[in-house]
Coordinates of C-alpha atoms in Angstrom, one line a residue:
X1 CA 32.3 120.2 167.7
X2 CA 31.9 122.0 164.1
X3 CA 32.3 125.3 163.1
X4 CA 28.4 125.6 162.5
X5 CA 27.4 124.7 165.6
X6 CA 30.3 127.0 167.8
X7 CA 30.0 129.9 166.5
X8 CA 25.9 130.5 166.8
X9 CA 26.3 129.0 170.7
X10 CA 29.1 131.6 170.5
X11 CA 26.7 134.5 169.5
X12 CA 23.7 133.1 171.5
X13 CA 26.3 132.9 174.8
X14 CA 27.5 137.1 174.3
X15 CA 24.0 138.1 173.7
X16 CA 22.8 136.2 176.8
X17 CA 25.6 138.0 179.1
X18 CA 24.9 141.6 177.3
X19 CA 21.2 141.3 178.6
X20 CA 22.3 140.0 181.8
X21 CA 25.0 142.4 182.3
X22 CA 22.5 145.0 181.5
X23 CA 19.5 143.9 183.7
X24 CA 22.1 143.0 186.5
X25 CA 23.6 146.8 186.3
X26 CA 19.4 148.3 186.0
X27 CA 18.6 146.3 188.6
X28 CA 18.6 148.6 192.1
X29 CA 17.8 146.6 195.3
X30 CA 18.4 149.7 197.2
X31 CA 15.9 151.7 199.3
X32 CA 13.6 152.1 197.0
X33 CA 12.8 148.3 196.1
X34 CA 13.7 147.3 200.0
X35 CA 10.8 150.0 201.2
X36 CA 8.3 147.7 198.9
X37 CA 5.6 146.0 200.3
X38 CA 6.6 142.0 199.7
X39 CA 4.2 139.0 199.8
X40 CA 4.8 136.4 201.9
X41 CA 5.7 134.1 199.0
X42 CA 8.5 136.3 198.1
X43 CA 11.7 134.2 197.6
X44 CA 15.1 136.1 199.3
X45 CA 16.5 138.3 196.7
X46 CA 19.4 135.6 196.5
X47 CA 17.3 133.4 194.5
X48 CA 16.9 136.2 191.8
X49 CA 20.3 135.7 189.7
X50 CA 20.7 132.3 190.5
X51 CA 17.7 131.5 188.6
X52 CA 18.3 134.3 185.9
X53 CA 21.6 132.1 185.7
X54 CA 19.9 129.1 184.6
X55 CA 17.3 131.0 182.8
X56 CA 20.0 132.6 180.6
X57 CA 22.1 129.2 180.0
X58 CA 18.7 127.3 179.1
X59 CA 17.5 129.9 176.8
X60 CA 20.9 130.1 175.0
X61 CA 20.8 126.2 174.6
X62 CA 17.5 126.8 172.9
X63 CA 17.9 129.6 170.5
X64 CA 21.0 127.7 169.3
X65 CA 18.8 124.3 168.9
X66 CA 16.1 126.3 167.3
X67 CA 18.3 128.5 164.8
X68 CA 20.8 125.0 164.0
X69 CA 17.7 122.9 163.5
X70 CA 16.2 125.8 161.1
X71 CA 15.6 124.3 157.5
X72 CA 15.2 128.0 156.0
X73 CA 17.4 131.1 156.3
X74 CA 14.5 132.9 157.0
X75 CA 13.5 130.4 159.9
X76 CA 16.8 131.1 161.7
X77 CA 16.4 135.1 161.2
X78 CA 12.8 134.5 162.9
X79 CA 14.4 132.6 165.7
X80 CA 17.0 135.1 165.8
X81 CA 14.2 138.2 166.0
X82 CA 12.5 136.8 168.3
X83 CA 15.1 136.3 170.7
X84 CA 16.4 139.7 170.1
X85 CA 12.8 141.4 170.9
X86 CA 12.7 139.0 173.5
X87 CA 15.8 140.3 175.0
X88 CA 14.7 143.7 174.6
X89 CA 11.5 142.9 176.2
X90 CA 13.7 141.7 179.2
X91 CA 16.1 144.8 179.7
X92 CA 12.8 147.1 179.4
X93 CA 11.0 145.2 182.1
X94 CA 14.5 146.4 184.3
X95 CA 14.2 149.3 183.6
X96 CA 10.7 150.1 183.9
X97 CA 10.5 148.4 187.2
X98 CA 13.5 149.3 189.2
X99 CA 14.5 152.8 187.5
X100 CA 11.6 154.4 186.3
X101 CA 10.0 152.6 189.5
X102 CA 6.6 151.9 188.4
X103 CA 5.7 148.6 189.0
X104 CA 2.3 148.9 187.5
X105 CA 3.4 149.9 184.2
X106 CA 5.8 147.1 184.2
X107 CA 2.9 144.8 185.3
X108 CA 1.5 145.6 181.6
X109 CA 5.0 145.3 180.0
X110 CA 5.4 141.4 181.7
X111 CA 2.4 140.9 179.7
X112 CA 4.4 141.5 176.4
X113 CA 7.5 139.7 178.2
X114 CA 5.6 136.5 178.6
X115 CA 3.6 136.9 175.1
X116 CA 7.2 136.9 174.0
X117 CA 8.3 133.6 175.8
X118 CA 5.3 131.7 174.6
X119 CA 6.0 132.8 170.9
X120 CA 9.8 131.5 171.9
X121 CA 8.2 128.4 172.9
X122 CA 5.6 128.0 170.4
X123 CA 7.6 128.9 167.2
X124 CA 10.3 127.0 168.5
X125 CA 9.3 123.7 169.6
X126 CA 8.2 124.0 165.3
X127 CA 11.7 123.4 164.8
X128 CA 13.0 121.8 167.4
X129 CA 10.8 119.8 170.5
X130 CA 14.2 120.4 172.7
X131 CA 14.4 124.2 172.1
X132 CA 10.7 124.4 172.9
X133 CA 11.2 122.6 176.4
X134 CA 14.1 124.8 177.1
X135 CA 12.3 127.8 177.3
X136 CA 10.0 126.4 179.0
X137 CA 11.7 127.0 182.4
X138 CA 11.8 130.8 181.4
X139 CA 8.3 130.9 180.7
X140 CA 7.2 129.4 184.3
X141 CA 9.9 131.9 185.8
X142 CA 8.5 134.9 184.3
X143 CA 4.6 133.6 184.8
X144 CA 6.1 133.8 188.6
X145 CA 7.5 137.0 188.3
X146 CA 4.7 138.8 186.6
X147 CA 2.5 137.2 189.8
X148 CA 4.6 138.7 191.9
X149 CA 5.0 142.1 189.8
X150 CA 0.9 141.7 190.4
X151 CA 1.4 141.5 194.0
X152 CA 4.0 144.2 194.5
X153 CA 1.4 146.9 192.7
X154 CA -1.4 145.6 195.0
X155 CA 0.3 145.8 197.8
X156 CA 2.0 149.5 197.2
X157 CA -0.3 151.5 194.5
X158 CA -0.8 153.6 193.9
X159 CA 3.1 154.5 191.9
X160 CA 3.5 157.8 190.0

């Protein structure tokens, strides 16, 4: 393993952990979220960080693909913006949903979320077809999410 390939999965590994340290600690399952109206097709809230798990460690393999397989130091900073507004995107969907608790503004800001994925995907796969698979998973996970974001609004609207 060479230095140029440690320390990016390194970088990409801390990053991953600050944003899910930070949507773990936003992230309120108390009475608030429990009163919610659920669909049916709700998964147990168990499933939740086990999947952000392998969301997390599939998205780090890719932005470390992507930004190693970059030809141009401007390619890698792109990969590396992306990610970052990506992340940001993530955190804000948190924050919006369980703290501010308005599920139908953060209905609108999935919308960005997942406009961010495919740009992930699509700018990616550019670079590297691997990267571009590996955030695939991430991209049918929040697809799900926002469906049930959808549902969770219809269900309990109006918020505010």
């Amino acid at each position: 393993m060479s230095k140029t390939w440690f320390l990016p999965a390194v970088v990409a590994a801390i990053v991953a952990m600050i944003v899910a340290a930070l949507g773990s600690t936003i992230t309120d399952l108390g009475p608030w979220y429990q009163s919610l109206e659920k669909p049916d097709w709700h998964p147990p809230d168990i499933l939740f960080p086990i999947g952000w798990t392998v969301i997390y460690a599939f998205n780090t393999a890719a932005v470390v693909d992507a930004w190693r397989a970059a030809r141009t130091a401007r390619v890698a900073d792109t990969v590396i913006g992306l990610f970052a507004l990506n992340a940001f995107l993530n955190i804000t969907w948190s924050m919006i949903f369980f703290r501010i608790q308005r599920p139908d503004w953060a209905f609108i800001e999935v919308m960005l979320l997942w406009l961010s994925i495919l740009a992930l995907v699509v700018y990616c796969a550019r670079i590297s077809k691997l990267s571009g698979v590996l955030f695939l998973p991430y991209l049918i996970w929040v697809t799900f999410a926002g469906a049930l974001n959808w549902a969770v609004v219809e269900l309990n609207g109006p918020f505010g």
